[in-house]
Short mmCIF file of C-alpha atoms in Angstrom, two decimals:
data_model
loop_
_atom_site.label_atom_id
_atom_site.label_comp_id
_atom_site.label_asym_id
_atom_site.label_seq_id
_atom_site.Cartn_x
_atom_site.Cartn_y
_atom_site.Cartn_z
CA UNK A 197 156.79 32.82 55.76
CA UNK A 198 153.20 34.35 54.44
CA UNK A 199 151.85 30.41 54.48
CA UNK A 200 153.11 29.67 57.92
CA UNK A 201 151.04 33.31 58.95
CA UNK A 202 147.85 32.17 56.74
CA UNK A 203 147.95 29.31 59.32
CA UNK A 204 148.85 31.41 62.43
CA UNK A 205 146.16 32.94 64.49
CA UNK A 206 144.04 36.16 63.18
CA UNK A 207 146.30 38.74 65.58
CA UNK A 208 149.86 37.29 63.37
CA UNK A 209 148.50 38.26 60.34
CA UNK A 210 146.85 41.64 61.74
CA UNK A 211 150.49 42.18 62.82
CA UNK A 212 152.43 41.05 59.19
CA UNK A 213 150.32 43.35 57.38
CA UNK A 214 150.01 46.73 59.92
CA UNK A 215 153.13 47.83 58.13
CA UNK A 216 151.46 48.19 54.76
CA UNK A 217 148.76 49.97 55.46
CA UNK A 218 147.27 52.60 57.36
CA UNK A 219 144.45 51.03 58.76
CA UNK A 220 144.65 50.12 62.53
CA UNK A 221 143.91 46.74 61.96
CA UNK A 222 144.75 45.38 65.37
CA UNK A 223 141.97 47.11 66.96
CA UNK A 224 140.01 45.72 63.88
CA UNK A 225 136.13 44.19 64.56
CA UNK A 226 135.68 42.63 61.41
CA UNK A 227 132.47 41.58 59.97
CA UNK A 228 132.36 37.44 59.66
CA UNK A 229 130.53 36.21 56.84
CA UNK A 230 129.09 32.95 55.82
CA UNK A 231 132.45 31.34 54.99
CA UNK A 232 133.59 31.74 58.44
CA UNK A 233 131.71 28.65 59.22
CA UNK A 234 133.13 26.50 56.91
CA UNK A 235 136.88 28.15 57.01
CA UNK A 236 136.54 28.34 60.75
CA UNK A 237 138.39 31.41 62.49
CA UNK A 238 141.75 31.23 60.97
CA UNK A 239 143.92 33.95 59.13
CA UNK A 240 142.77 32.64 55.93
CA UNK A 241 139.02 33.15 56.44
CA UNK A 242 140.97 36.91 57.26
CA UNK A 243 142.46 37.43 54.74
CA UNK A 244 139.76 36.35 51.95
CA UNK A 245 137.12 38.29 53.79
CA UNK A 246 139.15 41.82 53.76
CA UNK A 247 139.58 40.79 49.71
CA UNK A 248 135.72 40.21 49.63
CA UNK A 249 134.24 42.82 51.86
CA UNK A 250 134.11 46.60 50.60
CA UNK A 251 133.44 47.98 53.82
CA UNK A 252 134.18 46.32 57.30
CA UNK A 253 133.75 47.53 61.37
CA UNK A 254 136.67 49.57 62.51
CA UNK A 255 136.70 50.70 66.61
CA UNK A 256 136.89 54.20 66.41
CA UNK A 257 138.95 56.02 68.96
CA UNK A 258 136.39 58.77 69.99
CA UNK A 259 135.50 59.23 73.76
CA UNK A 260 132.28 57.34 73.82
CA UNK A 261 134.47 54.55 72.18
CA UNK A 262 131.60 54.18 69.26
CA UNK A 263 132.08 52.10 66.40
CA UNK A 264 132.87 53.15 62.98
CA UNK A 265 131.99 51.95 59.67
CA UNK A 266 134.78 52.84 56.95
CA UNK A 267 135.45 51.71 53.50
CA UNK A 268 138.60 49.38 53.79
CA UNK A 269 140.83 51.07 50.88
CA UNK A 270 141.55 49.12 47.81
CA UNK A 271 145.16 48.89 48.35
CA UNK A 272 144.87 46.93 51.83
CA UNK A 273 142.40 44.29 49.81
CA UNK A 274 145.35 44.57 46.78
CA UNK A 275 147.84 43.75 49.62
CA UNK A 276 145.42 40.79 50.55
CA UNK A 277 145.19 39.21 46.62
CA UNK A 278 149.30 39.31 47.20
CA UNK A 279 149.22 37.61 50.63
CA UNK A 280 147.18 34.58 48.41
CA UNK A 281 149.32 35.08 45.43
CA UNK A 282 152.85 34.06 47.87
CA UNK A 283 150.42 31.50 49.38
CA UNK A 284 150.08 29.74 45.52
CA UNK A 285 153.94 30.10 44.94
CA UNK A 286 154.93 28.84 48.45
CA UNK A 287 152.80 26.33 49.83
CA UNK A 288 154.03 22.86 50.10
CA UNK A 289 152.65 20.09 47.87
CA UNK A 290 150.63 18.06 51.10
CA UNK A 291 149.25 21.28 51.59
CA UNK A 292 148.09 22.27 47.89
CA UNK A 293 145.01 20.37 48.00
CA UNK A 294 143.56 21.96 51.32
CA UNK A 295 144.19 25.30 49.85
CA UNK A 296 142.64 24.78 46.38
CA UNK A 297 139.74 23.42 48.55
CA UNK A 298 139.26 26.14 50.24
CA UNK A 299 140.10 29.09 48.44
CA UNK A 300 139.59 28.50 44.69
CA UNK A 301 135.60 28.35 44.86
CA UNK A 302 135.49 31.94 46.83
CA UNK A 303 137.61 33.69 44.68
CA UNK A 304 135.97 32.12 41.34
CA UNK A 305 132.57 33.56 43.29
CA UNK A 306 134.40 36.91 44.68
CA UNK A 307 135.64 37.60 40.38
CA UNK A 308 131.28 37.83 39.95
CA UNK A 309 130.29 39.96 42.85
CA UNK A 310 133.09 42.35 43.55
CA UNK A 311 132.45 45.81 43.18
CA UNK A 312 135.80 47.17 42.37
CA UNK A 313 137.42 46.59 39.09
CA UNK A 314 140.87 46.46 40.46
CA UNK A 315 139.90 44.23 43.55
CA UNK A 316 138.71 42.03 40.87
CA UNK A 317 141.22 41.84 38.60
CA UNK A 318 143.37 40.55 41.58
CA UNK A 319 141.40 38.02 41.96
CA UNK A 320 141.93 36.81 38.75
CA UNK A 321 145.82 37.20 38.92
CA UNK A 322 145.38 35.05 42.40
CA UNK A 323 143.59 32.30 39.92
CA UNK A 324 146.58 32.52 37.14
CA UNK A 325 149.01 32.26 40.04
CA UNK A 326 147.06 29.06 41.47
CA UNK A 327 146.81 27.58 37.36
CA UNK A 328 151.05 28.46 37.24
CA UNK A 329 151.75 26.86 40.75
CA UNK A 330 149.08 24.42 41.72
CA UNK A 331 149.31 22.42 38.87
CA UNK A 332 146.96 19.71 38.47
CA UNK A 333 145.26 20.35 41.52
CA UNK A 334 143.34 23.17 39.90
CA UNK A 335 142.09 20.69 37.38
CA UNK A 336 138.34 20.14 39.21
CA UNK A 337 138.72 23.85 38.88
CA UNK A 338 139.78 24.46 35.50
CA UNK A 339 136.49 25.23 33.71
CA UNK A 340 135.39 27.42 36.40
CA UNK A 341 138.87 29.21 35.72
CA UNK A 342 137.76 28.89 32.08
CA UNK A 343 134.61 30.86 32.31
CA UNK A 344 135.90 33.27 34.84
CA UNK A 345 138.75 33.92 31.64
CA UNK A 346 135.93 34.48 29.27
CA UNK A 347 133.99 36.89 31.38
CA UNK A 348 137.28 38.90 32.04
CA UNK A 349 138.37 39.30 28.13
CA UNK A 350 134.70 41.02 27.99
CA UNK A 351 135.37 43.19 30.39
CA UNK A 352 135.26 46.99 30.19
CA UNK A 353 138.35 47.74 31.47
CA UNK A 354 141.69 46.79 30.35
CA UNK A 355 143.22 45.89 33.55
CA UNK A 356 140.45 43.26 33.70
CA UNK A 357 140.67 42.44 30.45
CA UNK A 358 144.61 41.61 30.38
CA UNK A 359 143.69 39.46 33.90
CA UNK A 360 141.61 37.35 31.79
CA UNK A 361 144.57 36.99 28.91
CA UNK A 362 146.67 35.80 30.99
CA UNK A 363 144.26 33.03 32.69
CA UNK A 364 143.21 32.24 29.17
CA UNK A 365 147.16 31.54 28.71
CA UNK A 366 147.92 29.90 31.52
CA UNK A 367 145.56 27.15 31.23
CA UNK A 368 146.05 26.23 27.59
CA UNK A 369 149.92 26.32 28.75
CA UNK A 370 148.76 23.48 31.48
CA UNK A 371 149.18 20.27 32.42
CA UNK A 372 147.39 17.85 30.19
CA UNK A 373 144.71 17.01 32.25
CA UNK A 374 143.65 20.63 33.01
CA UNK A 375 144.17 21.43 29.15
CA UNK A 376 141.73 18.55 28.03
CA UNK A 377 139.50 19.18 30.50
CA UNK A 378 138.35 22.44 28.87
CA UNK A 379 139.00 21.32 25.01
CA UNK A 380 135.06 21.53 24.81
CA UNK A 381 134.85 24.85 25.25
CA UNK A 382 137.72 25.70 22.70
CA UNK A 383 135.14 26.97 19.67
CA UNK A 384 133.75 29.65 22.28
CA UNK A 385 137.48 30.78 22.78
CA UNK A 386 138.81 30.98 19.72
CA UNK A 387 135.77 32.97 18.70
CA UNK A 388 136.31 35.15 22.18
CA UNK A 389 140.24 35.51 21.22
CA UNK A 390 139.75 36.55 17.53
CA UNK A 391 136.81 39.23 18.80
CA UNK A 392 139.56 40.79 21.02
CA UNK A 393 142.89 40.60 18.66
CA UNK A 394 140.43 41.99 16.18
CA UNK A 395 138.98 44.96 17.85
CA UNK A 396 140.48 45.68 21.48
CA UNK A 397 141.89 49.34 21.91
CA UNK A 398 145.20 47.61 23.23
CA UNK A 399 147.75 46.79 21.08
CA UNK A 400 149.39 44.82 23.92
CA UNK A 401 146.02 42.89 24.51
CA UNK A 402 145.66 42.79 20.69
CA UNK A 403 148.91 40.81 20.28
CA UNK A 404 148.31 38.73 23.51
CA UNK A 405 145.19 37.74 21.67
CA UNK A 406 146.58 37.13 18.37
CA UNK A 407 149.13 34.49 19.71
CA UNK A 408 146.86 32.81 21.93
CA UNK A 409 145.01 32.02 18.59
CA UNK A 410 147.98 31.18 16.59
CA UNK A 411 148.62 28.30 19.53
CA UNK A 412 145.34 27.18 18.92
CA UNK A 413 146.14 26.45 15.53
CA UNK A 414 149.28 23.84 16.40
#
């Protein structure tokens, strides 16, 4: 199960995910960030720093055994937002809270700083999973979620933009708590909802929009 290998040691998860990729990830040297210290050295801090990182150390296998610095390709970090993603949908209630904890506030901050427009739309799916299966343990969350929604339906690209839909949706579908929680901010989306179904390029996005707005009107 991917939450019993986000709790296993570093190697288990190097070993659950060789298969999908062509990195060689057992022989991986990964560059540890900040959050290692706080995360300690477990397969989480693993797999939220190959989401985060765009590059990381790699042993090369030339004869003088020299290291390597290589781009770690988007669809091993995509592969990462998925390992979270089954983590949301599968994790047991006792264990909901430690997760949110400790993963919700890096990948708010990883949706600002990530380079890569897909990378970062992940991370936004990985926040509409948590809204969908967390419940209200996303609630001290939920305006964080709410600006990181806003940000997304101004995005440049559509596959960002449609991220950022869908979060929209998925917290006013929430649990009352989460759904009051954010009612203050409601004038700024239904301005941000009626500038989209008005003028995005997407007909999909358009209509997305457009409902959205007509549940803001119940």
């Amino acid at each position: 199960m991917i939450c019993a290998e986000l709790q296993a040691p570093k190697q288990l998860i190097r070993d659950s995910v060789s298969d999908k990729s062509s990195i060689n990830v057992q022989n991986a040297s990964l560059t540890q960030s900040s959050r290692a210290s706080t995360l300690g050295n477990s397969a989480l801090t693993f797999v939220i720093d190959n989401l985060a990182d765009d590059k990381a150390d790699f042993s090369s296998e030339s004869a003088a055994d020299t290291e390597a610095k290589i781009s770690i390709p988007t669809s091993f970090r995509l592969c990462m937002a998925n390992v979270l993603i089954s983590s949301c949908q599968k994790i047991s209630d006792a264990g909901k809270k430690t997760f949110a904890k400790r993963t919700l506030p890096q990948i708010i901050h990883l949706t600002e700083v990530i380079a890569n427009a897909a990378v970062r739309a992940a991370c936004v799916q990985v926040l509409f999973s948590a809204v969908y299966h967390l419940k209200l343990v996303i609630a001290p969350y939920a305006h964080d979620f709410l600006k990181v929604a806003l940000q997304f339906l101004r995005k440049e690209t559509e596959q960002e933009r449609m991220a950022g839909a869908r979060l929209m949706a998925s917290l006013m579908a929430s649990e009352d708590t989460v759904a009051e929680s954010i009612a203050r901010e409601l004038p700024e989306v239904r301005s941000t909802l009626l500038n989209v179904s008005t003028s995005d390029p997407s007909p999909q996005l358009r209509q997305i929009c457009q409902q959205l707005l007509a549940c803001l009107s119940l």
